[in-house]
Amino acid sequence: MANEPFENNVDRALADAQLRKNFAFAMGNFILKRRAVFSDAEQTERLRTIGHAIKQRALSRLPELLEQLEAACTRNGIRVHWAETTAVGNRIVLEIIESHAAARVVKGKSMVSEEMHLNAFLANHGIEAIETDLGEFIIQLNGETPSHIIVPAIHKNKAQIAQIFHEKVAGAPYTEEVAELNAIARNTLRRKFYEAGIGLSGVNFAVAETGTLCLVENEGNGRMCTTVPPVHIAVMGLEKVVERLEDLPPLLRLLTGSATGQLVTTYVNLITSPRREGEKDGPQEVHLVILDNGRSRIYQDPQLRQTLQCVRCGTCLNHCPVYTRIGGHAYGFVYPGPIGKILTPQVEGLEKAGTLAFASSLCGACEEVCPVKIPIPALLRRLRDESYSSAPESSVPGRGCKQNWAERLAWKGWAFLNTHPRLNRLTTALLGLVGDYLPPAGPLERWMRYRSEPKFAPRSLHRRIREEGIADE
Amino acid sequence: MSDTARDRILERLRNAPRQEAPRPDAPASTAADPDRGARVGRLKSLLEAMRTEVHVLPAAEWIPRLREVLQARAIKTLLYAPETGLGAALAEARQQDAAGLPELVAYSETVESFKERIFAVDAAVTTAAGAVADTGALILRPTRAEPRLMSLVPPVHIAVLAAEAIHPSLSEAMQDGRWSADMPTNLLLISGPSKTADIELTLAFGVHGPKELIVFILDD
């Protein structure tokens, strides 16, 4: 759907009653769960302030922390790789797999690997990447992409999933019992964990101080991928690094509380090294691929840099009135919802993805719930401005792409009218008389398609003040 | 000028405008440090809420209770770590009286030659190095003697925890245990059996990890 105009995607999503029902139910549920775990407003605010400070601190020292992380990991025996682009990241992963002559990779849930389109890349090189998170497993069977960054198959209901399993998993009966669907996935994937030569995962936090990779999950598939196969490859965006181990407790509380309304996930998995001398299990090799893909460019701008504070909890999706109505696929890119709207245009450029920044009512719900206080509405406005800007110092790719002569002329005319009082008085008086009878044509027609038409007062505010004065002055 | 990806990335980051940000204040420690009884109680109730079976009992009683627990589930094979204190006690108890105790499978080889066995056993018993009361989670530090897969692959995981090792919060567990000075290969927090809500947000237990978590809290 990335190739289709965003508007078409939106129309299609809005017309899909089942999809809207699935999202309305799930998002409403997530909101209640989060509220239950963050019931004390003051305490939550304190926690968010700490989360914000930790991520700001980490970003302020980003280059040093990445070097420290690399040194600590290397000391621990984790091999660190750097990728400027997703293409290079994919290539690095492929080379590691090929060096072990592995044909199959078991994968834990990783949004960065989605960003890299790693599965398709590996498939083109004859390597099967098997998603093992239940939600990811479902959508992989059906050839889809995640529609939510935490619950990737949330756009599907039980009946749809039952049908997918029945059709795509050999020998699977048709059942809408969640426990049975779960058992089908367990049995299918156990064998894969057992056999796989490579396990691949994402990273939630990378601790520079100790060289520790922190992964959170509920299913145990992440632990399987990082413990059973002889080789573990972790991929992370370079913004995932934090300063100290002691930063983890508040961040974990914020992440899991915001994401799923849990106090703690079933598993918090801290990985500090490959198998050490004398240990009986665990991978013999651990690789960490640190991906840039535009992040170091985003980092150049002190305001936009705040995008990199994100911990990928997905709570901004859950609380977004736009996301709740159109779902994740309509956005056409890997990261949907409010975070996607600020991240994607900066990575892909404003020409390609700038429209996303306009698909918001700026209601502010995302900022209010963000565990690390990213001012998403302000960043959306900034990106909108960038679309029309000609400021040469900006680092946003595609800046000024929406500039056009008609708008420029209109704004020049507007400025002229408002800096020439006599002309201004004349036009406002004129609009007061005939403004309500303007024909809905041209840009006005587009504007009025989804909005009520502007109503002009017979007398302008200036005139009324002149004539009536200001009450209670 | 350097030509590796690493150096180019780091250089771009270094050339960006610097923004100072102070080190954040340490999070305030959990209100009043609850006493041991309260910590045991909170841990128990949170674990139970996550469908974990919790037994709080004196140290002398855990093996008799284990016999009952295993018998009730018709467990036939139990993976254990013979070199730990726990493992030794278990082996000795079985030697004296095998009633209720299944065949003990010792994790004594590397996974390369032992994988099939691990994927076939019914249950495993491990030590819990500690626990966190405020969020309700066990702390596991797998060792050479007690490897990582024990708490992951078998369908039933039994963990044995000393009540005095329950910390009020994760921050305190980290500080008291000086984690940052000595991180093991793998350190885990476990708060219940494996679960998912990926299908219509319906909670289902036992996806990829253990279907059941049974915790013995030894409190004398």
XYZ file of C-alpha atoms in Angstrom:
693
model
C 0.000 0.000 0.000
C 3.042 2.217 0.161
C 2.685 2.782 -3.558
C -0.834 4.073 -3.311
C -1.755 7.588 -2.271
C -2.370 7.850 1.461
C -5.870 9.227 0.819
C -6.882 6.033 -1.000
C -5.593 3.909 1.859
C -7.585 6.001 4.303
C -10.774 5.729 2.264
C -10.401 1.983 2.026
C -9.691 1.585 5.753
C -12.624 3.769 6.759
C -14.948 1.709 4.591
C -13.808 -1.579 6.171
C -16.246 -2.122 9.021
C -14.514 -5.251 10.356
C -11.137 -3.520 10.490
C -12.583 -0.527 12.297
C -14.326 -2.770 14.791
C -11.117 -4.719 15.473
C -9.111 -1.556 16.083
C -11.749 0.260 18.109
C -12.031 -2.741 20.417
C -8.291 -3.293 20.836
C -7.276 0.329 21.245
C -10.049 0.986 23.756
C -8.834 -2.003 25.698
C -5.216 -0.851 25.685
C -6.211 2.589 26.935
C -8.045 1.062 29.907
C -5.158 -1.272 30.722
C -2.643 1.536 30.680
C -4.878 3.664 32.859
C -5.205 0.852 35.390
C -1.450 0.402 35.787
C -0.749 4.153 35.801
C -3.619 4.946 38.138
C -1.677 7.437 40.268
C -1.343 10.538 38.098
C 1.356 12.179 40.191
C 3.491 9.082 40.347
C 3.107 8.541 36.616
C 4.147 12.104 35.934
C 7.258 11.648 38.098
C 8.094 8.462 36.253
C 7.628 10.119 32.847
C 9.859 12.976 33.929
C 12.570 10.479 34.829
C 12.104 8.582 31.563
C 12.366 11.790 29.596
C 15.504 12.839 31.486
C 17.177 9.450 30.970
C 16.590 9.490 27.225
C 17.613 13.163 26.931
C 20.767 12.423 28.849
C 21.521 9.430 26.648
C 20.984 11.481 23.482
C 23.176 14.290 24.804
C 26.035 11.803 25.031
C 25.039 9.613 22.088
C 28.399 9.324 20.288
C 30.280 8.641 23.535
C 27.714 6.101 24.693
C 27.804 4.225 21.404
C 31.571 3.980 21.636
C 31.304 2.875 25.243
C 28.698 0.303 24.288
C 30.889 -1.025 21.507
C 33.887 -1.284 23.817
C 31.915 -3.007 26.565
C 30.244 -5.449 24.163
C 33.554 -6.262 22.516
C 35.114 -6.878 25.919
C 32.230 -9.235 26.702
C 32.698 -11.104 23.447
C 29.766 -9.605 21.521
C 30.792 -8.659 17.977
C 29.602 -5.194 17.011
C 28.759 -4.158 13.437
C 27.745 -0.730 12.144
C 25.353 -0.110 9.269
C 24.678 3.303 7.771
C 21.804 2.048 5.659
C 19.307 -0.793 5.782
C 20.961 -2.285 2.686
C 24.269 -2.525 4.531
C 22.518 -3.863 7.634
C 20.896 -6.610 5.578
C 24.213 -7.447 3.972
C 25.899 -7.777 7.379
C 23.181 -10.125 8.642
C 23.396 -12.195 5.452
C 27.158 -12.530 5.728
C 26.915 -13.795 9.287
C 24.270 -16.328 8.269
C 26.272 -17.465 5.261
C 29.447 -17.831 7.305
C 27.588 -20.485 9.289
C 26.027 -22.033 6.200
C 22.611 -21.689 7.843
C 19.455 -21.917 5.759
C 16.984 -20.874 8.411
C 16.686 -18.070 10.944
C 14.228 -17.927 13.829
C 13.215 -14.359 14.609
C 11.958 -12.623 17.697
C 9.862 -9.529 17.164
C 11.954 -6.630 15.899
C 10.673 -3.416 14.326
C 14.166 -2.545 13.091
C 14.220 -5.764 11.090
C 10.893 -4.656 9.585
C 12.481 -1.304 8.802
C 15.264 -3.220 7.010
C 12.727 -5.429 5.170
C 15.075 -8.152 6.254
C 12.766 -11.126 5.666
C 12.249 -10.291 1.993
C 15.968 -9.653 1.541
C 16.891 -12.991 3.103
C 14.235 -14.811 1.075
C 15.824 -13.418 -2.080
C 19.062 -15.018 -0.948
C 17.459 -18.384 -0.269
C 17.274 -18.025 3.488
C 14.057 -18.609 5.353
C 13.343 -16.188 8.206
C 10.652 -17.503 10.512
C 8.742 -15.058 12.688
C 8.085 -16.660 16.070
C 6.133 -14.006 17.961
C 2.536 -15.249 17.683
C 1.247 -12.053 16.091
C 4.153 -11.874 13.658
C 3.743 -15.583 12.875
C 0.089 -14.998 11.931
C 0.780 -12.125 9.574
C 3.815 -13.832 8.054
C 1.619 -16.827 7.191
C -0.722 -14.415 5.440
C 2.031 -12.436 3.710
C 1.253 -9.214 5.576
C 3.181 -6.587 7.511
C 2.530 -5.550 11.135
C -0.352 -3.137 11.630
C 0.749 -2.228 15.164
C 4.249 -2.136 16.623
C 3.326 -4.161 19.743
C 0.427 -6.351 18.579
C 1.179 -6.832 14.889
C -1.898 -8.922 14.023
C -4.423 -6.814 15.886
C -6.263 -5.998 12.662
C -7.338 -9.649 12.456
C -10.095 -11.204 14.499
C -10.300 -14.807 15.716
C -12.254 -16.055 12.738
C -9.790 -14.542 10.280
C -6.837 -16.046 12.162
C -8.582 -19.424 12.367
C -8.959 -19.364 8.584
C -5.299 -18.413 8.048
C -4.057 -21.237 10.296
C -6.397 -23.734 8.675
C -5.205 -22.808 5.195
C -1.511 -22.186 5.799
C -0.403 -24.551 8.571
C -0.204 -28.153 7.425
C -2.704 -30.314 9.278
C -4.224 -27.493 11.312
C -7.968 -27.898 11.903
C -10.291 -24.906 11.747
C -10.697 -23.606 15.287
C -11.576 -20.258 16.787
C -10.441 -21.308 20.267
C -7.550 -19.022 21.199
C -5.926 -21.733 23.339
C -6.000 -24.147 20.403
C -4.666 -21.592 17.929
C -1.930 -20.920 20.437
C -1.131 -24.627 20.671
C -0.870 -24.891 16.881
C 1.713 -22.092 16.862
C 3.599 -23.634 19.792
C 3.877 -27.021 18.163
C 4.849 -25.634 14.781
C 7.524 -23.354 16.150
C 9.079 -25.631 18.818
C 10.605 -27.692 16.050
C 11.941 -24.551 14.372
C 13.626 -23.340 17.552
C 15.150 -26.762 17.987
C 16.602 -26.863 14.488
C 17.515 -23.264 13.706
C 21.167 -22.372 13.274
C 20.617 -18.651 13.795
C 18.401 -16.644 16.115
C 17.663 -13.006 15.399
C 16.178 -10.418 17.728
C 15.750 -6.721 18.266
C 16.909 -4.778 21.320
C 14.788 -2.676 23.675
C 17.667 -1.031 25.518
C 21.426 -1.394 25.145
C 23.351 -0.489 28.287
C 26.631 1.277 27.520
C 28.040 0.824 31.020
C 27.975 -2.975 30.980
C 27.508 -3.858 27.306
C 24.167 -5.490 28.091
C 21.283 -5.996 25.674
C 17.854 -5.776 27.296
C 14.878 -7.484 25.643
C 11.351 -7.626 26.993
C 8.628 -10.050 25.975
C 5.790 -12.235 27.225
C 5.834 -15.318 25.045
C 9.326 -16.729 25.540
C 10.017 -16.793 21.808
C 12.545 -14.001 22.286
C 14.399 -16.097 24.846
C 14.202 -19.085 22.517
C 15.719 -17.100 19.630
C 18.481 -15.697 21.809
C 19.300 -18.880 23.741
C 18.721 -22.039 21.699
C 20.497 -21.441 18.345
C 24.310 -21.413 18.364
C 24.384 -17.897 16.906
C 22.401 -14.847 18.012
C 22.197 -11.702 15.894
C 20.663 -8.618 17.541
C 19.722 -5.592 15.454
C 19.126 -2.159 16.967
C 18.625 1.450 15.963
C 21.482 3.559 17.310
C 19.104 5.495 19.576
C 18.505 2.456 21.809
C 21.616 3.002 23.906
C 21.255 4.128 27.532
C 23.944 5.179 29.950
C 23.676 2.887 32.948
C 22.082 -0.325 34.126
C 20.236 1.700 36.765
C 18.406 3.537 33.980
C 16.551 0.324 33.214
C 14.069 0.041 36.109
C 12.165 3.283 35.353
C 12.397 2.724 31.597
C 11.056 -0.803 31.919
C 8.152 0.387 34.062
C 7.331 3.052 31.495
C 7.713 0.773 28.492
C 5.600 -2.122 29.718
C 3.032 0.073 31.456
C 2.558 2.141 28.317
C 2.682 -0.736 25.869
C 0.435 -3.346 27.450
C -0.573 -2.030 30.861
C 1.631 -4.557 32.621
C 3.739 -3.914 35.727
C 6.441 -6.079 34.227
C 6.584 -8.383 31.219
C 6.742 -12.139 31.702
C 10.402 -12.037 30.703
C 13.043 -9.351 30.961
C 16.058 -10.834 29.236
C 19.463 -9.239 29.928
C 22.178 -10.573 27.627
C 25.742 -9.557 28.324
C 27.878 -12.079 26.456
C 27.935 -15.214 24.371
C 28.394 -18.541 26.129
C 31.365 -18.300 28.474
C 33.967 -20.950 29.210
C 32.388 -23.864 31.014
C 28.780 -22.826 30.385
C 26.568 -25.515 28.921
C 24.198 -23.557 26.713
C 23.529 -20.217 25.103
C 24.839 -19.067 21.721
C 28.559 -19.307 21.075
C 28.419 -16.158 19.007
C 26.486 -12.980 19.650
C 26.459 -10.192 17.054
C 25.085 -6.698 17.499
C 24.201 -4.721 14.363
C 23.832 -0.991 15.071
C 21.703 0.685 12.402
C 21.787 4.364 11.498
C 19.389 4.687 8.507
C 18.862 8.428 8.830
C 19.025 8.619 12.590
C 22.327 10.492 12.674
C 20.769 13.033 10.330
C 17.698 13.412 12.547
C 20.179 13.937 15.385
C 21.551 17.080 13.705
C 18.446 19.071 14.568
C 18.028 19.894 18.265
C 14.226 19.908 18.072
C 13.673 16.965 15.752
C 16.253 14.974 17.714
C 13.542 14.314 20.276
C 12.106 11.783 17.824
C 15.015 9.545 18.875
C 13.815 9.400 22.495
C 11.142 6.899 21.417
C 11.087 3.538 23.212
C 8.584 2.005 20.723
C 5.873 1.291 23.277
C 3.083 2.022 20.802
C 0.915 3.875 23.294
C 0.683 6.884 20.959
C -0.943 4.562 18.416
C -3.431 3.299 20.972
C -4.479 6.811 21.954
C -4.545 8.326 18.458
C -8.011 9.082 17.047
C -6.627 8.773 13.519
C -4.779 5.468 14.038
C -7.767 3.947 15.861
C -9.958 4.615 12.814
C -7.637 3.679 9.963
C -5.303 1.079 11.512
C -1.626 0.639 10.801
C -1.528 -0.489 7.193
C -3.110 2.667 5.800
C 0.009 4.644 6.686
C 1.867 2.701 4.010
C 5.137 2.519 5.953
C 6.656 0.333 8.657
C 6.012 2.649 11.616
C 2.367 3.742 11.806
C 0.543 6.155 14.093
C 1.872 9.354 15.635
C 5.453 8.119 16.021
C 5.417 6.966 12.391
C 4.133 10.361 11.320
C 7.175 12.098 12.754
C 9.755 9.375 12.098
C 8.898 8.254 8.566
C 8.977 11.667 6.850
C 12.387 12.321 8.396
C 13.798 8.981 7.248
C 12.097 8.645 3.858
C 11.955 12.354 3.030
C 9.060 14.791 2.838
C 8.325 14.183 -0.863
C 7.669 10.530 -0.234
C 6.143 10.547 3.238
C 5.478 14.195 4.137
C 1.709 13.736 3.787
C 1.764 11.695 6.999
C 2.640 14.776 9.030
C -0.639 16.347 7.882
C -2.766 13.340 8.863
C -3.297 14.560 12.392
C -5.862 16.641 14.203
C -3.091 17.791 16.574
C -5.305 16.784 19.482
C -2.249 16.186 21.653
C -3.246 12.794 23.102
C 0.037 11.224 21.943
C 2.157 13.777 23.780
C 0.056 13.453 26.893
C 0.660 9.699 27.158
C 4.178 9.425 25.715
C 6.311 7.780 28.437
C 9.346 9.852 27.456
C 7.413 13.036 26.669
C 8.147 13.419 22.974
C 6.309 16.593 21.890
C 4.789 14.845 18.870
C 2.307 17.611 17.911
C 5.067 20.238 17.909
C 7.228 17.987 15.739
C 4.307 17.410 13.364
C 3.870 21.176 13.003
C 7.593 21.530 12.459
C 7.533 18.954 9.663
C 4.531 20.657 8.093
C 6.480 23.912 8.134
C 9.487 22.135 6.657
C 7.367 21.019 3.719
C 6.987 24.669 2.743
C 10.275 25.989 4.055
C 13.223 27.175 2.104
C 15.522 27.500 5.110
C 18.855 26.136 3.890
C 20.042 25.147 7.388
C 17.363 22.475 7.788
C 18.479 18.873 7.617
C 15.071 17.392 6.767
C 15.223 15.669 3.380
C 12.703 17.049 0.919
C 12.200 20.303 2.767
C 10.219 22.829 0.750
C 8.728 20.092 -1.423
C 5.217 21.464 -1.094
C 6.095 24.966 -2.144
C 4.111 26.090 -5.174
C 3.528 29.390 -6.916
C -0.207 29.553 -6.193
C 0.237 29.270 -2.448
C 3.205 31.560 -2.438
C 1.203 34.128 -4.335
C -1.760 33.697 -2.022
C 0.379 34.298 1.059
C 2.042 37.305 -0.546
C -1.397 38.709 -1.297
C -2.489 37.979 2.273
C 0.539 39.790 3.641
C -0.100 42.738 1.340
C -3.737 42.990 2.392
C -2.862 42.883 6.042
C -0.136 45.486 5.869
C -2.255 48.027 3.990
C -5.044 49.173 6.343
C -7.242 50.842 3.777
C -7.184 47.834 1.482
C -7.715 45.551 4.474
C -10.829 47.482 5.517
C -12.175 47.371 2.011
C -11.721 43.588 1.579
C -13.131 42.685 4.993
C -16.175 44.842 4.303
C -16.526 43.188 0.922
C -16.200 39.676 2.371
C -18.794 40.573 4.980
C -21.205 41.283 2.143
C -20.484 38.542 -0.393
C -18.203 36.104 1.486
C -21.025 33.705 2.250
C -21.850 33.391 -1.444
C -18.394 32.341 -2.670
C -18.713 29.494 -5.135
C -17.227 26.222 -3.838
C -14.700 25.894 -6.636
C -10.946 25.416 -6.970
C -9.033 25.162 -3.680
C -12.171 26.164 -1.772
C -13.954 23.102 -3.077
C -11.202 20.841 -1.725
C -11.176 22.663 1.564
C -14.916 22.416 1.980
C -15.187 18.758 1.092
C -14.642 17.748 4.712
C -15.210 21.066 6.472
C -18.114 23.393 6.941
C -17.805 26.517 4.853
C -16.499 29.662 6.506
C -19.176 32.113 7.652
C -18.323 35.764 7.462
C -19.657 38.271 9.971
C -21.377 41.258 8.399
C -19.076 43.598 10.340
C -15.394 42.881 11.010
C -14.018 42.662 14.537
C -11.963 45.804 13.982
C -15.057 47.703 12.983
C -17.094 46.486 15.913
C -14.388 47.499 18.344
C -14.221 50.894 16.775
C -17.964 51.317 16.955
C -18.838 49.542 20.208
C -15.639 49.611 22.237
C -14.519 46.648 24.312
C -16.774 45.525 27.138
C -15.161 45.043 30.560
C -12.016 46.799 29.449
C 38.984 11.201 7.350
C 37.972 7.753 8.117
C 36.163 5.465 5.771
C 34.406 2.931 7.944
C 30.676 3.101 8.517
C 31.346 3.261 12.226
C 33.553 6.307 11.970
C 31.248 8.108 9.571
C 28.238 7.557 11.842
C 30.125 8.647 14.957
C 31.539 11.672 13.181
C 28.105 12.825 12.088
C 26.881 12.465 15.659
C 29.885 14.326 17.063
C 29.435 17.171 14.614
C 25.825 17.732 15.622
C 25.042 20.616 17.976
C 25.760 19.630 21.596
C 22.876 19.745 24.032
C 23.678 19.360 27.679
C 21.321 17.207 29.696
C 21.941 16.525 33.372
C 22.073 13.010 34.724
C 18.574 12.352 36.015
C 17.908 11.961 39.721
C 17.746 8.399 40.874
C 14.123 7.314 41.116
C 12.765 7.666 44.620
C 12.910 4.326 46.342
C 9.639 2.559 46.990
C 7.702 4.483 49.637
C 8.380 2.761 52.936
C 10.694 -0.204 52.732
C 8.232 -2.966 53.468
C 9.219 -5.685 55.899
C 9.995 -9.191 54.803
C 6.490 -10.456 55.426
C 5.011 -7.708 53.285
C 7.508 -8.399 50.513
C 6.651 -12.095 50.517
C 2.957 -11.241 50.484
C 3.211 -8.767 47.631
C 5.373 -11.069 45.519
C 3.021 -13.964 46.116
C -0.102 -12.034 45.181
C 1.435 -10.509 42.037
C 2.801 -13.845 40.849
C -0.535 -15.512 41.511
C -2.276 -12.798 39.541
C -0.067 -13.901 36.626
C -1.271 -17.482 37.097
C 1.796 -18.717 38.959
C 1.425 -21.314 41.706
C 3.166 -20.056 44.842
C 3.989 -22.070 47.974
C 5.349 -20.202 50.985
C 6.807 -22.707 53.443
C 9.722 -23.497 55.743
C 12.830 -24.785 53.951
C 12.427 -28.240 55.466
C 9.027 -28.695 53.865
C 9.652 -27.821 50.235
C 10.731 -31.244 49.031
C 7.744 -33.036 50.558
C 5.503 -30.420 48.946
C 7.370 -30.869 45.659
C 6.491 -34.555 45.737
C 2.807 -33.647 45.953
C 3.042 -31.022 43.234
C 4.815 -33.349 40.813
C 2.559 -36.282 41.567
C -0.556 -34.206 40.980
C 0.748 -33.390 37.508
C 2.015 -36.892 36.706
C 5.467 -35.501 35.946
C 7.712 -38.335 34.774
C 11.021 -36.589 34.235
C 12.495 -33.661 36.125
C 15.516 -31.759 34.829
C 17.777 -30.612 37.645
C 21.245 -29.188 38.285
C 23.220 -31.749 40.339
C 26.008 -29.339 41.309
C 23.795 -26.817 43.064
C 22.824 -27.073 46.722
C 19.257 -27.449 45.603
C 20.112 -30.220 43.176
C 22.163 -32.114 45.725
C 19.362 -31.938 48.287
C 16.886 -33.199 45.730
C 19.072 -36.125 44.672
C 19.632 -37.081 48.286
C 15.938 -36.890 49.107
C 15.148 -39.143 46.180
C 17.793 -41.640 47.230
C 16.250 -41.892 50.675
C 12.698 -42.069 49.428
C 11.730 -41.996 45.787
C 8.013 -41.686 46.514
C 6.474 -38.908 44.431
C 9.770 -37.915 42.870
C 10.122 -38.689 39.182
C 13.236 -39.668 37.297
C 15.831 -36.924 37.815
C 17.583 -35.815 34.644
C 20.882 -34.089 35.348
C 21.879 -31.185 33.073
C 25.471 -32.316 32.943
C 26.448 -32.041 29.277
C 26.583 -29.130 26.858
C 23.442 -28.389 24.886
C 24.984 -29.728 21.674
C 24.725 -33.283 22.936
C 21.819 -32.735 25.307
C 19.290 -30.730 23.311
C 16.971 -33.606 22.527
C 16.739 -34.535 26.183
C 15.983 -30.965 27.265
C 13.180 -30.665 24.725
C 11.697 -33.936 25.987
C 11.624 -33.549 29.790
C 8.380 -32.748 31.590
C 9.655 -30.203 34.081
C 12.739 -28.482 35.459
C 13.652 -27.160 38.865
C 16.012 -24.197 39.345
C 17.122 -21.755 41.976
C 15.843 -18.190 41.843
C 18.690 -15.843 42.745
C 16.258 -13.306 44.097
C 13.015 -11.526 43.418
C 11.468 -8.097 43.082
C 8.421 -7.384 45.235
C 6.984 -4.189 43.747
C 6.420 -5.512 40.233
C 6.350 -9.194 41.157
C 9.185 -10.994 39.387
C 11.799 -13.637 40.074
C 15.449 -12.925 39.341
C 17.305 -15.787 37.682
C 21.047 -15.827 37.175
C 21.782 -18.980 35.175
C 25.226 -20.416 35.932
C 27.581 -23.090 34.662
C 25.891 -25.535 36.988
C 22.373 -24.309 36.298
C 22.146 -23.391 32.603
C 19.794 -21.042 30.778
C 17.486 -23.477 29.013
C 16.252 -25.037 32.263
C 13.846 -22.192 32.940
C 12.756 -21.931 29.303
C 12.228 -25.180 27.436
C 10.451 -27.662 29.769
C 6.678 -27.138 29.971
C 6.775 -26.773 33.752
C 9.311 -24.560 35.525
C 9.724 -24.885 39.277
C 11.754 -22.153 40.969
C 12.974 -22.156 44.557
C 13.505 -18.811 46.238
C 14.752 -17.812 49.675
C 12.430 -15.219 51.222
C 15.375 -13.073 52.332
C 16.402 -12.616 48.689
C 13.244 -10.647 47.858
C 14.117 -7.005 47.186
C 11.601 -4.180 47.434
C 12.297 -3.016 43.854
C 14.427 -3.742 40.815
C 16.580 -0.675 41.479
C 17.353 -1.930 44.958
C 18.072 -5.421 43.672
C 20.580 -3.934 41.235
C 22.254 -1.768 43.849
C 22.339 -4.379 46.607
C 23.620 -7.030 44.230
C 26.101 -4.642 42.563
C 24.905 -5.899 39.189
C 26.786 -3.362 37.112
C 30.112 -4.673 38.402
C 29.404 -8.256 37.476
C 26.788 -9.048 34.881
C 26.425 -12.746 34.120
C 26.065 -14.021 30.547
C 22.330 -13.908 30.997
C 20.166 -12.457 33.740
C 16.393 -12.793 33.731
C 13.322 -11.439 35.361
C 10.435 -13.902 35.205
C 6.959 -12.917 36.338
C 4.851 -15.887 35.318
C 4.366 -18.616 32.745
C 4.803 -17.743 29.075
C 1.789 -15.875 27.728
C 0.385 -13.914 24.814
C -2.543 -11.673 23.967
C -1.840 -11.437 20.257
C -5.219 -12.850 19.210
C -7.963 -10.314 19.984
C -6.100 -9.424 23.180
C -7.306 -12.714 24.684
C -4.817 -13.903 27.268
C -3.452 -17.394 26.577
C -0.742 -19.123 28.577
C 2.100 -21.371 27.499
C 3.033 -20.038 24.080
C 6.726 -20.772 23.676
C 8.109 -20.862 27.190
C 6.838 -22.869 30.169
C 3.086 -23.389 30.427
C 3.316 -23.442 34.193
C 5.479 -21.634 36.743
C 5.550 -22.989 40.278
C 7.423 -21.043 42.947
C 8.526 -22.257 46.359
C 9.345 -19.380 48.688
C 11.369 -20.720 51.595
C 10.486 -18.634 54.619
C 11.673 -19.837 58.012
